[in-house]
């Protein structure tokens, strides 16, 4: 059995075997919250659709295709990066991710063509793939080594809280930065990524079993077989997380244009985005209190109800107040993630933890590659409101399927 190493090359888990948990591991909890905040500050997000439409002359279809480019970068590297992280360490992969983001955001801010934007999106996609599964896996392994595994949903909620608090706060100033100079939000995010890199360097790798690279294809086949055949509950949890994740992710790329079309002044876009992120943050903090003892099937059913209500409201409303229904989707996102993520972490083996989470993220990205451009084309062709009504039906049926899949499988012990 291999040992994880700390940043200075020492065996961070040695004291976990000999003298109890390494006290340095406890600083990981605060560092991971800070790292998530720097990752999610995302100054450009509040103005990104407007930036792409005005500065690079994109339509909604091109915006969705661009996210397809981002998705391709993630799909190509998603599962390999998780597989790599389990073997070289979560900390190293996080460092690589923040280096790529620090480079990519300035490229984005000064882009004037499809090629430049696509290059930046590819770098961001690879960076996101490198972090995918690593921060949550490191959080879980840190708590496990400290004998506090039961606190994962709480700390996952705190991670989400600080991430969304940072994104919401960034959105409040993004419009002002954008008004001063269109590239300033992107430079601000590059600075946040550089600070995230400092946090990543300060992390300590916990002791765990780190598999080697021998018979890699055999190990990958074993992981795929585990999800496809051997663990129906994990497969059902994956389905629920993907469906609910898509439901909250698709409108991210249309709600700004929806709001402007409904009559919202552009100066309100930042506050609107901030409120959405604060809604996710508060819901994530409450998640383990409201849903901690509930079954995954019940959680998925309740969140599906919020999804249907949100999309129906967006589709049926013809006034500015219709934007308020978007917050049903953001609340759903915050409520479901900590508790379903905890169940997911309990169902995957430690040695391949990041690999399994990256596998699920890869499925999510592939699903968005199919859904996203189709939604963009439909919005350009028929307008947002009819599409929102169709999405209410589609995600409602998918949520019912995910709930049924979870309800029919026996709950496995942690």
mmCIF file with all atom_site columns, C-alpha atoms in Angstrom, residues 9 15 47 157 180 186 194 204 207 210 226 229 236 261 263 287 334 357 365 373:
data_model
loop_
_atom_site.group_PDB
_atom_site.id
_atom_site.type_symbol
_atom_site.label_atom_id
_atom_site.label_alt_id
_atom_site.label_comp_id
_atom_site.label_asym_id
_atom_site.label_entity_id
_atom_site.label_seq_id
_atom_site.pdbx_PDB_ins_code
_atom_site.Cartn_x
_atom_site.Cartn_y
_atom_site.Cartn_z
_atom_site.occupancy
_atom_site.B_iso_or_equiv
_atom_site.pdbx_formal_charge
_atom_site.auth_seq_id
_atom_site.auth_comp_id
_atom_site.auth_asym_id
_atom_site.auth_atom_id
_atom_site.pdbx_PDB_model_num
ATOM 1  C CA . UNK A 1 9   ? 7.646   15.367 0.453   1.00 0.00 ? 9   UNK A CA 1
ATOM 2  C CA . UNK A 1 15  ? 1.087   9.916  12.205  1.00 0.00 ? 15  UNK A CA 1
ATOM 3  C CA . UNK A 1 47  ? -21.565 39.564 -17.870 1.00 0.00 ? 47  UNK A CA 1
ATOM 4  C CA . UNK A 1 157 ? -22.264 22.632 2.289   1.00 0.00 ? 157 UNK A CA 1
ATOM 5  C CA . UNK A 1 180 ? -14.796 50.541 -16.879 1.00 0.00 ? 180 UNK A CA 1
ATOM 6  C CA . UNK A 1 186 ? -11.371 38.500 -16.566 1.00 0.00 ? 186 UNK A CA 1
ATOM 7  C CA . UNK A 1 194 ? -3.499  32.958 -8.635  1.00 0.00 ? 194 UNK A CA 1
ATOM 8  C CA . UNK A 1 204 ? -1.486  18.492 2.770   1.00 0.00 ? 204 UNK A CA 1
ATOM 9  C CA . UNK A 1 207 ? -2.698  9.100  4.000   1.00 0.00 ? 207 UNK A CA 1
ATOM 10 C CA . UNK A 1 210 ? -2.757  5.136  -3.811  1.00 0.00 ? 210 UNK A CA 1
ATOM 11 C CA . UNK A 1 226 ? -18.441 -1.450 -10.817 1.00 0.00 ? 226 UNK A CA 1
ATOM 12 C CA . UNK A 1 229 ? -23.132 -3.853 -13.090 1.00 0.00 ? 229 UNK A CA 1
ATOM 13 C CA . UNK A 1 236 ? -28.789 5.539  -9.525  1.00 0.00 ? 236 UNK A CA 1
ATOM 14 C CA . UNK A 1 261 ? -35.404 40.569 -23.001 1.00 0.00 ? 261 UNK A CA 1
ATOM 15 C CA . UNK A 1 263 ? -36.873 44.444 -19.541 1.00 0.00 ? 263 UNK A CA 1
ATOM 16 C CA . UNK A 1 287 ? -29.032 21.119 3.160   1.00 0.00 ? 287 UNK A CA 1
ATOM 17 C CA . UNK A 1 334 ? -27.753 24.157 -3.184  1.00 0.00 ? 334 UNK A CA 1
ATOM 18 C CA . UNK A 1 357 ? -16.318 11.278 -9.310  1.00 0.00 ? 357 UNK A CA 1
ATOM 19 C CA . UNK A 1 365 ? -20.435 16.834 -19.712 1.00 0.00 ? 365 UNK A CA 1
ATOM 20 C CA . UNK A 1 373 ? -26.458 23.173 -28.351 1.00 0.00 ? 373 UNK A CA 1
#
